[in-house]
Coordinates of C-alpha atoms in Angstrom, one line a residue:
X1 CA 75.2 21.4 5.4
X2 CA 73.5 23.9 8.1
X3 CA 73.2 23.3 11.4
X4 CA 70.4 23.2 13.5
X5 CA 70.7 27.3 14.6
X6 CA 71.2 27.9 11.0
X7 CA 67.7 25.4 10.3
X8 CA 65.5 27.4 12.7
X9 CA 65.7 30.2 10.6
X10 CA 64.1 28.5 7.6
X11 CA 60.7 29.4 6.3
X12 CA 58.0 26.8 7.7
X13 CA 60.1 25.8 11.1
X14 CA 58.6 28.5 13.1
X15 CA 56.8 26.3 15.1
X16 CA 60.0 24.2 16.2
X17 CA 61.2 25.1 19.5
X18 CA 64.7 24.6 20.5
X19 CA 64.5 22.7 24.7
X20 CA 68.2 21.8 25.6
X21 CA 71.3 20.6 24.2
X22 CA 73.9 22.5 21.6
X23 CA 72.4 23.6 18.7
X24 CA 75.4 24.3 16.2
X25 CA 77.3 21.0 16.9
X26 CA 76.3 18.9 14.3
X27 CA 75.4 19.5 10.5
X28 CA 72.1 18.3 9.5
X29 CA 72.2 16.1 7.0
X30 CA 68.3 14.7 6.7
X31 CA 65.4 14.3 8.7
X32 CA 63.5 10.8 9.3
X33 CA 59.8 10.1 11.1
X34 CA 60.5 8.0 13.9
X35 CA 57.3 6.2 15.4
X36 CA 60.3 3.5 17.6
X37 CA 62.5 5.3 20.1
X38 CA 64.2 2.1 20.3
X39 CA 65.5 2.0 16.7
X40 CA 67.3 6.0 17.1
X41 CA 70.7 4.0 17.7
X42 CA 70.5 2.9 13.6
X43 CA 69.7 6.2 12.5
X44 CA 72.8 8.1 9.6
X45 CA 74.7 10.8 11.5
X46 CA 73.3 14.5 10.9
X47 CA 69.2 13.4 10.9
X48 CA 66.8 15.0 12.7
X49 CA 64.7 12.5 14.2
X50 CA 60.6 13.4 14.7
X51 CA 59.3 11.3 17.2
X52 CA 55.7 10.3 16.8
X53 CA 54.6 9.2 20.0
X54 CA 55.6 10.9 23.4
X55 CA 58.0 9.5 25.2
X56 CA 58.1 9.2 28.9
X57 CA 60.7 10.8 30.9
X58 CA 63.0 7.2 31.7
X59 CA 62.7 6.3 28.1
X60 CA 63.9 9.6 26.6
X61 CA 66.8 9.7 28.5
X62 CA 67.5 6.0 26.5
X63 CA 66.7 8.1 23.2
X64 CA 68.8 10.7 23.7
X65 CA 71.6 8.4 24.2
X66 CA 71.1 6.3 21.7
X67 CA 70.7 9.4 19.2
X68 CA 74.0 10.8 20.8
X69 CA 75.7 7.4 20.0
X70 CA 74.4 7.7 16.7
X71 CA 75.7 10.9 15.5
X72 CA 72.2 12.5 14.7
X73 CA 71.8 15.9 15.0
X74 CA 68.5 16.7 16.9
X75 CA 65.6 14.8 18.4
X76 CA 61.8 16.6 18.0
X77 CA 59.7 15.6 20.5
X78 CA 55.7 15.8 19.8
X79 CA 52.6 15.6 21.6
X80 CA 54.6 16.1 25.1
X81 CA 52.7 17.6 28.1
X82 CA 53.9 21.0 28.7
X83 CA 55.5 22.1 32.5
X84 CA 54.9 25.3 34.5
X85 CA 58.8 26.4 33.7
X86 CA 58.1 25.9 29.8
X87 CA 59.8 22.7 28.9
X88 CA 57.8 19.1 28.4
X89 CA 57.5 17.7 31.5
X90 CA 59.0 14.5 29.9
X91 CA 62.6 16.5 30.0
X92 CA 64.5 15.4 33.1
X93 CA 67.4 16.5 33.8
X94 CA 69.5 13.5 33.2
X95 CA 68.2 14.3 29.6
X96 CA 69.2 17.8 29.7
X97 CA 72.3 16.6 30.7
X98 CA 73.2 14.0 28.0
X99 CA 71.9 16.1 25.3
X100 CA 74.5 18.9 26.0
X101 CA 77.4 15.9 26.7
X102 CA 76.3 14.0 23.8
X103 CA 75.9 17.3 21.2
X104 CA 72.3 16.7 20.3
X105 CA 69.7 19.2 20.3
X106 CA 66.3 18.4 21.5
X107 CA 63.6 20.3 20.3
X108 CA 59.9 20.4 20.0
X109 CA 56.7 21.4 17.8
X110 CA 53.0 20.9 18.2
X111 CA 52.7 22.2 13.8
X112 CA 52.6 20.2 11.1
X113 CA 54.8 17.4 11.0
X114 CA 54.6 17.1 6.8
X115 CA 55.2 20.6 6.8
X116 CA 58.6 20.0 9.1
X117 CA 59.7 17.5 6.8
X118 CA 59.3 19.3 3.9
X119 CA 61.2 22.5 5.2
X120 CA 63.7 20.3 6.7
X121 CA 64.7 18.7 3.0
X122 CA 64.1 22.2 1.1
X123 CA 67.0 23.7 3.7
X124 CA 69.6 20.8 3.6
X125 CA 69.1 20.5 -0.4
X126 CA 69.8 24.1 -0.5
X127 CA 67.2 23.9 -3.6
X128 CA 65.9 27.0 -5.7
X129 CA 62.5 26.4 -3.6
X130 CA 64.1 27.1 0.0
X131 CA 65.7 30.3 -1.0
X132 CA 62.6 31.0 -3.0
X133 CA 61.0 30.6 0.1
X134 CA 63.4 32.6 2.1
X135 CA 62.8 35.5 -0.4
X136 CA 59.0 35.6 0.7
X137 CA 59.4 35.5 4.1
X138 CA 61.9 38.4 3.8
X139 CA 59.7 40.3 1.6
X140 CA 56.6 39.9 4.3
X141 CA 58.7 40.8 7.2
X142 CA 61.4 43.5 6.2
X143 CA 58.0 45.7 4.2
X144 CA 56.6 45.6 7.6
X145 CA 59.2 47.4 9.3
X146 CA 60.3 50.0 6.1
X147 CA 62.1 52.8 7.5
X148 CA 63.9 51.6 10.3
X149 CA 67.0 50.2 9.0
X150 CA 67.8 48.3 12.6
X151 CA 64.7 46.4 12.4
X152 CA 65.0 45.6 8.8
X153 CA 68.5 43.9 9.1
X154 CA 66.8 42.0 12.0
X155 CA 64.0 41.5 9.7
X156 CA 66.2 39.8 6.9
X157 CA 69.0 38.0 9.1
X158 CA 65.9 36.0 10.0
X159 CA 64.7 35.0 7.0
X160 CA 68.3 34.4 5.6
X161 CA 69.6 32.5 8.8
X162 CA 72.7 34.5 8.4
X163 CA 74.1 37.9 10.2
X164 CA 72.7 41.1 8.2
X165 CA 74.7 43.7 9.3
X166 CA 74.6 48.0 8.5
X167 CA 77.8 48.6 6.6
X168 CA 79.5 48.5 3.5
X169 CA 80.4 45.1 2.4
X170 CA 83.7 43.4 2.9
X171 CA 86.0 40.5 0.9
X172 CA 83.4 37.4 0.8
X173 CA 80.5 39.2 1.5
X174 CA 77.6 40.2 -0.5
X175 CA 76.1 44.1 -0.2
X176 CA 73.7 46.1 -1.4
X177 CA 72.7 49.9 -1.0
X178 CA 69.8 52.5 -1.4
X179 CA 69.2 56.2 -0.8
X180 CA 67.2 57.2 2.2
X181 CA 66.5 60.0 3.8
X182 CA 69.9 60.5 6.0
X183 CA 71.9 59.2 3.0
X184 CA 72.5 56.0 1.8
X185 CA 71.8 52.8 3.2
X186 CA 74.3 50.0 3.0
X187 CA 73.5 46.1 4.0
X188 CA 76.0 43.1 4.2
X189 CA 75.9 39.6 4.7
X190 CA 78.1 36.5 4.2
X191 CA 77.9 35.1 0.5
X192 CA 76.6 31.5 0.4
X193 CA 76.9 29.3 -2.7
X194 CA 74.4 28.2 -5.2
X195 CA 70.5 28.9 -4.6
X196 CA 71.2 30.3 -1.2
X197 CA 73.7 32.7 -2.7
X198 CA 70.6 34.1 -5.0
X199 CA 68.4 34.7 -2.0
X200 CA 71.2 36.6 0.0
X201 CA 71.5 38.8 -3.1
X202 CA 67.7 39.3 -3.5
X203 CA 66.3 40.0 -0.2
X204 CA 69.6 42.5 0.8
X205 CA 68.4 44.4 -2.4
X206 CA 64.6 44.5 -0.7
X207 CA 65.8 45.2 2.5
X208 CA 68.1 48.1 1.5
X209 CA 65.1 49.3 -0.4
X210 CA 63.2 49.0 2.6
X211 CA 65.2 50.0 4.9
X212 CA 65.6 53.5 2.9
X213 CA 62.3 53.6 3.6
X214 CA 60.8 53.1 -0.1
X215 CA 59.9 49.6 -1.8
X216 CA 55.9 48.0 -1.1
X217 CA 56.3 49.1 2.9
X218 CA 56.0 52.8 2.3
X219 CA 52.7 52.7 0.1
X220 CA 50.2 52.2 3.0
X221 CA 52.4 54.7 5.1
X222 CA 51.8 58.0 2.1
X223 CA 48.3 56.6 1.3
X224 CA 47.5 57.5 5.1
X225 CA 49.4 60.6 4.8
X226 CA 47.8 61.7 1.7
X227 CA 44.5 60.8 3.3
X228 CA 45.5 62.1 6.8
X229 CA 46.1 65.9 4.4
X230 CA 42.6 65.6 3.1
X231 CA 40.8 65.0 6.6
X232 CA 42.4 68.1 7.5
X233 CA 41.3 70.6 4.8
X234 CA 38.5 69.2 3.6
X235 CA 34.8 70.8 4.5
X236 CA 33.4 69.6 8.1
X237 CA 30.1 68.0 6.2
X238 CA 32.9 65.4 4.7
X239 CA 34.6 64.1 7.7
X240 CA 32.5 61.0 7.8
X241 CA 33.4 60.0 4.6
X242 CA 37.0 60.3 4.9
X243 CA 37.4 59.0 8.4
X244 CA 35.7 55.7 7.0
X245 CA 38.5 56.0 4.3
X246 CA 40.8 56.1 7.1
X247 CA 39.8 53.4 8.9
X248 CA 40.1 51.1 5.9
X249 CA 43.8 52.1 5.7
X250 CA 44.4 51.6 9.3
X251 CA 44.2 54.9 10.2
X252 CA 43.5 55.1 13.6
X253 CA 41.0 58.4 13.0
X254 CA 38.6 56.8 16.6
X255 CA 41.3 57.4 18.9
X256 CA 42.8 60.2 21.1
X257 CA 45.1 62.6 18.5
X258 CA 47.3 65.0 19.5
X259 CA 48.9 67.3 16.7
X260 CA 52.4 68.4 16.3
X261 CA 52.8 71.6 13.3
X262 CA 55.8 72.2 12.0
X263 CA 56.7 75.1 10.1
X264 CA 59.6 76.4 8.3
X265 CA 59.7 79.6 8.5
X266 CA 63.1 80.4 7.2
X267 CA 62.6 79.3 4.1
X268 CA 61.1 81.1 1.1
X269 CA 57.3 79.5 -0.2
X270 CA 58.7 77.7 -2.9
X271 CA 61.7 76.0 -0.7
X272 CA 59.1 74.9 1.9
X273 CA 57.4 72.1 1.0
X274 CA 60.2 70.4 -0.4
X275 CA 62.5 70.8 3.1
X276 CA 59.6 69.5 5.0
X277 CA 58.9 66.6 2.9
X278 CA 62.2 65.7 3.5
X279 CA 62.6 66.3 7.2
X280 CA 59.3 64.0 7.6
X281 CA 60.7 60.3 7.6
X282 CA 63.0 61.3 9.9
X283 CA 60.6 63.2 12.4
X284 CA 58.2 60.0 12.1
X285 CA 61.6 58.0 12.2
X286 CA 62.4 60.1 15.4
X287 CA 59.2 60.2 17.0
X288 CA 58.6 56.3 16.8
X289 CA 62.1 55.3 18.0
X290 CA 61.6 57.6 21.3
X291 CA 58.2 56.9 22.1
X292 CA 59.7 53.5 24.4
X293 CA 58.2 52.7 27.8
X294 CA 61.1 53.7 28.8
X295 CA 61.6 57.5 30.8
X296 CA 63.3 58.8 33.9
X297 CA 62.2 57.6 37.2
X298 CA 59.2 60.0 38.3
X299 CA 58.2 60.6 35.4
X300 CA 54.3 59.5 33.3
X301 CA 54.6 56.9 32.0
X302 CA 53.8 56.3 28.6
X303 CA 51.7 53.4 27.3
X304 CA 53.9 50.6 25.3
X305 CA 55.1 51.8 21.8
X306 CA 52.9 49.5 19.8
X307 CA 49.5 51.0 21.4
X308 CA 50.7 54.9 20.2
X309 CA 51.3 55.2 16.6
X310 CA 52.6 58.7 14.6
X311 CA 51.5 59.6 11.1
X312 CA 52.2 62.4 9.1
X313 CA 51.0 64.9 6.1
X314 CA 52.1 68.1 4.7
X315 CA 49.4 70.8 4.6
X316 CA 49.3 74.0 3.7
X317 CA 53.5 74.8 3.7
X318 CA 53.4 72.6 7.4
X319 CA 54.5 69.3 8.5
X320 CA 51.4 68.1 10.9
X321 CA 52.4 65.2 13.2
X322 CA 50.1 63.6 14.5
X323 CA 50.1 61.3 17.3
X324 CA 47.4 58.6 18.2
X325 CA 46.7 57.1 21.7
X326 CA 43.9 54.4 22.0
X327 CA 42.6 56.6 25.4
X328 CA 42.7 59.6 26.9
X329 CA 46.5 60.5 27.4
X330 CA 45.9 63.4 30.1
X331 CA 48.1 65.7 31.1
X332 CA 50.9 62.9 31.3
X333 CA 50.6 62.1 27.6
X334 CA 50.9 66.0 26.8
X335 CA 53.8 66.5 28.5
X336 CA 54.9 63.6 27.5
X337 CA 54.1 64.5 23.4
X338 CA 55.4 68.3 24.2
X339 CA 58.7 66.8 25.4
X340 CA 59.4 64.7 22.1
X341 CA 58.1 67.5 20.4
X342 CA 61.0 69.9 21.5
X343 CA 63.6 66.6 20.9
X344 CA 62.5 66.3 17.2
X345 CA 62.5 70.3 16.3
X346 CA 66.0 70.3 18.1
X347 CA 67.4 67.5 16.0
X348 CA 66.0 68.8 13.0
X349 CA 66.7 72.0 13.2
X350 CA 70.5 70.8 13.6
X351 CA 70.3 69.0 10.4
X352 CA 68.8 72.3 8.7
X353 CA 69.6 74.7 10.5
X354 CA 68.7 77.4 7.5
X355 CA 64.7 76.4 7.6
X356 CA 64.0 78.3 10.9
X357 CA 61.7 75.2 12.1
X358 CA 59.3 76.3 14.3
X359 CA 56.4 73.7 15.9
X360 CA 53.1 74.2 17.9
X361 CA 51.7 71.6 19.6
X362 CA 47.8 71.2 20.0
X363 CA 45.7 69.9 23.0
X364 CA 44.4 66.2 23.2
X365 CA 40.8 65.5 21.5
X366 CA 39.2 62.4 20.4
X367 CA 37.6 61.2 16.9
X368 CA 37.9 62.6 13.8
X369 CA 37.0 65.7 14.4
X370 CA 39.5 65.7 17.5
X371 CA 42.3 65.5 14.8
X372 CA 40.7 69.0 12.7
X373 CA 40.7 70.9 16.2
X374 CA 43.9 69.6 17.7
X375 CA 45.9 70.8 14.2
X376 CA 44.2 73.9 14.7
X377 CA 45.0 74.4 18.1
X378 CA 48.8 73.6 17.4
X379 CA 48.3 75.9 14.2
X380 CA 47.5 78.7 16.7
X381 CA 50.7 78.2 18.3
X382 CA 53.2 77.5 16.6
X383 CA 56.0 80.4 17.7
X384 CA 56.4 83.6 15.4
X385 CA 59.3 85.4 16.8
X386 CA 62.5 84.4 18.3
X387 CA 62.3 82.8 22.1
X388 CA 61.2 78.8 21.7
X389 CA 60.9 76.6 19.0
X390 CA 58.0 74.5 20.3
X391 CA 55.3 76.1 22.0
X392 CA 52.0 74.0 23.4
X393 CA 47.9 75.1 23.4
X394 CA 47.0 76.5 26.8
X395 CA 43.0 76.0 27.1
X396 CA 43.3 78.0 30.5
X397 CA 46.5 79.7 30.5
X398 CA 48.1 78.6 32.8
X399 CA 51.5 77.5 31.4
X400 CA 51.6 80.9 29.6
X401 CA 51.3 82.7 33.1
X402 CA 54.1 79.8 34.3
X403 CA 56.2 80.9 31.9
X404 CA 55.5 84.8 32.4
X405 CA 55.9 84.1 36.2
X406 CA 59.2 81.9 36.3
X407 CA 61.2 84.1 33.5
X408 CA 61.7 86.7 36.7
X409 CA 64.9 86.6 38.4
X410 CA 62.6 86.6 42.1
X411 CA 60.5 83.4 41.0
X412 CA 63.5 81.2 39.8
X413 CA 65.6 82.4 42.6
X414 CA 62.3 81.7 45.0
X415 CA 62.2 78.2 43.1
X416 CA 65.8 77.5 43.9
X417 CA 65.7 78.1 47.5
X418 CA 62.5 76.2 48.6
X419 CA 63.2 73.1 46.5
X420 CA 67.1 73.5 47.3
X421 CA 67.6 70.4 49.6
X422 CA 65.9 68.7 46.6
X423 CA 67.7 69.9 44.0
X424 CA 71.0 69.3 46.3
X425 CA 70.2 65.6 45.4
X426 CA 71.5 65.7 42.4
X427 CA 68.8 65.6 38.7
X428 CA 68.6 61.7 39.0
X429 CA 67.6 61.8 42.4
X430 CA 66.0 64.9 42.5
X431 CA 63.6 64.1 39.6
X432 CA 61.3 61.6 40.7
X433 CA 60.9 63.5 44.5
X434 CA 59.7 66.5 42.7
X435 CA 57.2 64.2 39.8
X436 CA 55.9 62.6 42.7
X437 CA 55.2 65.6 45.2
X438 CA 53.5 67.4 41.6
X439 CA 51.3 64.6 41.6
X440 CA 50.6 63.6 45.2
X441 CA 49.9 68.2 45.4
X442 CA 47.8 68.0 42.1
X443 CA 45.5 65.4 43.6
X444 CA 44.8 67.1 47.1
X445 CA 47.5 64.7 48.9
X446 CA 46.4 61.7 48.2
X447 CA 48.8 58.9 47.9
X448 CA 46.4 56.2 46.3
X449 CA 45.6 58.7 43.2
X450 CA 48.6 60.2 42.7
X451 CA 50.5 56.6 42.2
X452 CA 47.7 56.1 40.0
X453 CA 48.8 58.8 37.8
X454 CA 52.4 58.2 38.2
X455 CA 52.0 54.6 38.0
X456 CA 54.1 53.9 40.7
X457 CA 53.0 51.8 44.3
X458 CA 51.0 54.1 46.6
X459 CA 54.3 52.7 49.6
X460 CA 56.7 54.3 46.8
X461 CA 54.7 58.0 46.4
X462 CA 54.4 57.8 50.9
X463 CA 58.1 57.1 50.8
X464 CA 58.8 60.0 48.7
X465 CA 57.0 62.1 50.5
X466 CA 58.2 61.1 53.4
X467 CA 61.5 62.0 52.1
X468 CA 60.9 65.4 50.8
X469 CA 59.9 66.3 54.4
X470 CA 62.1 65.4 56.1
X471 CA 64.8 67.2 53.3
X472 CA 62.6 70.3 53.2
X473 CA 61.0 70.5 56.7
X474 CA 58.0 71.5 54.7
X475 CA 54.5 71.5 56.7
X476 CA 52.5 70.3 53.4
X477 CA 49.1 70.7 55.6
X478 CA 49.8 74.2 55.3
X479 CA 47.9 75.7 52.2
X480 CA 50.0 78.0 51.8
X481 CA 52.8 75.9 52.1
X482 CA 51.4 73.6 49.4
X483 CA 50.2 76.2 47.0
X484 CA 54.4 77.2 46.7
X485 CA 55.4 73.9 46.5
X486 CA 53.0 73.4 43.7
X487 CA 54.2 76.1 41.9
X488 CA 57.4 76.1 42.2
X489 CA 57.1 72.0 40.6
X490 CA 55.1 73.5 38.0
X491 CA 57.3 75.4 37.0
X492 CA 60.7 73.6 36.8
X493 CA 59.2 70.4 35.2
X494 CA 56.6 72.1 32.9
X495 CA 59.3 74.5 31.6
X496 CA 62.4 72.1 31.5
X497 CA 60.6 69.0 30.4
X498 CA 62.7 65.6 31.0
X499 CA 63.2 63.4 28.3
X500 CA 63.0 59.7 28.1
X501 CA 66.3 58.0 28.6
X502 CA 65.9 55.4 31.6
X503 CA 63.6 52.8 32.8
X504 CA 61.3 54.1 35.7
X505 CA 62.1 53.4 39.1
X506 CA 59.6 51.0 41.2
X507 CA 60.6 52.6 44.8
X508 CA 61.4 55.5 46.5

């Protein structure tokens, strides 16, 4: 029989919300409607009890004694006014308190109650319609995620109620494998008897398909590549037609794009296409996984993961990655893209090493039209000799002349010195001081639009600044004073890029 944690996972209870008490210490056994709190004492030990009426706060704490005395395994409240801290205001804690002593789990739902029942039944029965049921909710939530093996044991585990786990299969387990791109993918989980032995079996076989990255998840994901390769080289006059194309796929052809080229120019014509079809699941794989909210203190901040979105198409002997923000990203986004950029060549140049990958990176433009010029511009770009894998579009120059100006021995050595008590700090430290005296420089010293830019508090960006004055004794009123400091933070960070790896810091 399952227990209650085990219950929750059961397709149709997603509605039921687990308040206080123990939720694994008795097996369920039934469920009954209750409209009388005062008859929960007669109730058979393991039933979940759905009370049909609310039940004030003095009178609950009678029911959940009575259910404890009983033996039953959970109490549902309904129709129960909600407090400001989340639980029903009816909950006191003398309740919360004899739940947990008297191992019964109070829970609650505002769904349907018929439904409840029904899912409550199909679980303890173990029938051939609850893992049915399972089965479908796997197969709508691990396609969903195809490609990401983490999320797609998640994914299953939940629809299961059991721990999905990547790895071969053990004694008294159940296993299944697929080939993905970085080899092959192997899924275990505990075996269960009967019915619910069949839908461990069936959705670890969809899942392992899925989390290879194949199976009914990846259809959408090509069809927008395949679309995404037409926008590109089709004639101008034809855009239209395709971007409506695009948008009916959920290609997001309205927003902000910034392109990513990839070429692989160590490898003969014929070898090309075939390397970089293979390396693309795992730049899109790599791409997605890094593009978190979360980056070094100091540095832009990128918009939350769900609101930028990667897709990919091979044209014309290239890999085009393109990236997709729902406004302008600004120079923060560029540097932002330009810095997972060089982490994606450098990984996949590790992993094959013989293909001489080299990637341009293209400027941000908007619309459908925006993604034709950015690909372009990246085209333009992309490295031809030794020196850099990853090189970005310039409109005005002024990286290139960065670059040209910082490779002497004078500048870097100039660099070194005037940011030295910075730099003395340590790069964890140092970081942030120098992001924040970039932007507070960049925006003619003001405080209130550079923590606009830097998304940090404007008493944070005065605090830093405060900070590297009194490290540097630099006069930043001085012009000429802030046209070196400018520079010389230009340089560093524009040419040595930090990546993400840490939550931003809040203060100074």
């Amino acid at each position: 029989m399952p227990s209650i944690l085990e219950l929750l996972s059961s397709p149709g209870l997603d509605e039921v919300r687990p308040l206080v008490g123990p939720l694994d210490a008795v097996d369920v056994t039934g469920v009954r409607l209750e409209p009388r709190p005062d008859r929960l004492a007669a109730m058979p030990t393991g039933t979940i009890a759905v009370l049909l009426t609310p039940v004030p706060g003095h009178l609950l704490d009678v029911a959940v004694r009575d259910a404890a005395a009983a033996g039953a395994a959970a109490l549902v409240l309904t129709g129960v006014t909600q407090a400001p801290h989340g639980l029903p205001a009816e909950v006191t804690a003398t309740a919360r308190a004899l739940a947990e002593r008297g191992r019964v789990a109070v829970l609650y739902t505002d769904g349907d109650l018929a439904a409840l029942v029904v899912a409550v039944e199909r679980a303890v029965a173990g029938s051939a319609a609850d893992a049915l049921a399972r089965v479908a909710a796997a197969a709508r939530e691990v396609t969903t995620v195809a490609g990401d093996p983490d999320r797609v044991a998640a994914a299953a585990a939940r629809a299961l109620g059991v721990p999905v786990e990547l790895r071969t299969a053990g004694p008294g387990e159940e296993g299944a494998a697929a080939a993905g791109p970085d080899g092959e993918i192997r899924l275990a989980a505990p075996a269960r008897p009967g019915h619910a032995g069949a839908a461990v079996r069936s959705v670890l076989a969809l899942a392992a398909l899925a989390a290879a990255g194949g199976g009914h998840g990846d259809v959408p994901v090509r069809s927008r590549g395949r679309l995404l390769a037409e926008l590109l080289v089709a004639p101008q006059d034809q855009a239209a037609r395709l971007a409506a194309r695009g948008r009916a796929l959920a290609l997001p052809v309205d927003g902000w794009h910034i392109a990513l080229r990839v070429e692989a120019g160590g490898l003969d014509a014929t070898d090309r296409p075939k390397a970089l079809d293979a390396v693309m699941s795992q730049a899109l794989t790599l791409l997605r996984t890094w593009d978190q909210p979360g980056t070094p203190p100091g540095t832009p901040a990128s918009p939350p993961p769900d609101t930028v979105q990667w897709n990919a198409a091979l044209v014309d002997d290239a890999l085009v990655l393109l990236s997709t923000w729902p406004a302008d990203p600004g120079a923060d986004g560029r540097h932002a893209t330009l810095a997972r950029a060089r982490r994606v060549v450098d990984r996949l140049a590790g992993l094959r090493p013989e293909a001489g990958l080299r990637c341009g990176v293209g400027s941000p433009h908007r619309g459908p039209l925006g993604i034709r010029t950015s690909a372009r511009e990246a085209r333009a770009v992309v490295p031809r000799d030794a020196g850099p894998a990853v090189a970005a579009h310039d409109a005005v120059g002024l990286d290139r002349m960065l670059l040209e100006w910082y490779a002497s021995d004078t500048a870097r050595e100039a660099v070194a010195e005037l940011l030295a008590p910075v730099l003395a700090l340590g790069p964890e430290r140092a970081e942030p001081l120098l992001r924040t005296l970039q932007g507070y420089l960049d925006h003619n010293n003001s405080p209130a639009r550079a923590a606009q830019a830097l998304h940090l508090h404007r008493n944070a960006v005065g605090a830093r600044i405060r900070k590297i004055v009194q490290l540097t004794g630099a006069d930043l009123n001085e012009p000429d004073v802030r046209l070196a400091l400018q520079l010389a933070c230009r340089a560093g960070l524009s040419t040595h890029p930090v990546e993400p790896s840490a939550p931003p810091a809040a203060g100074p």
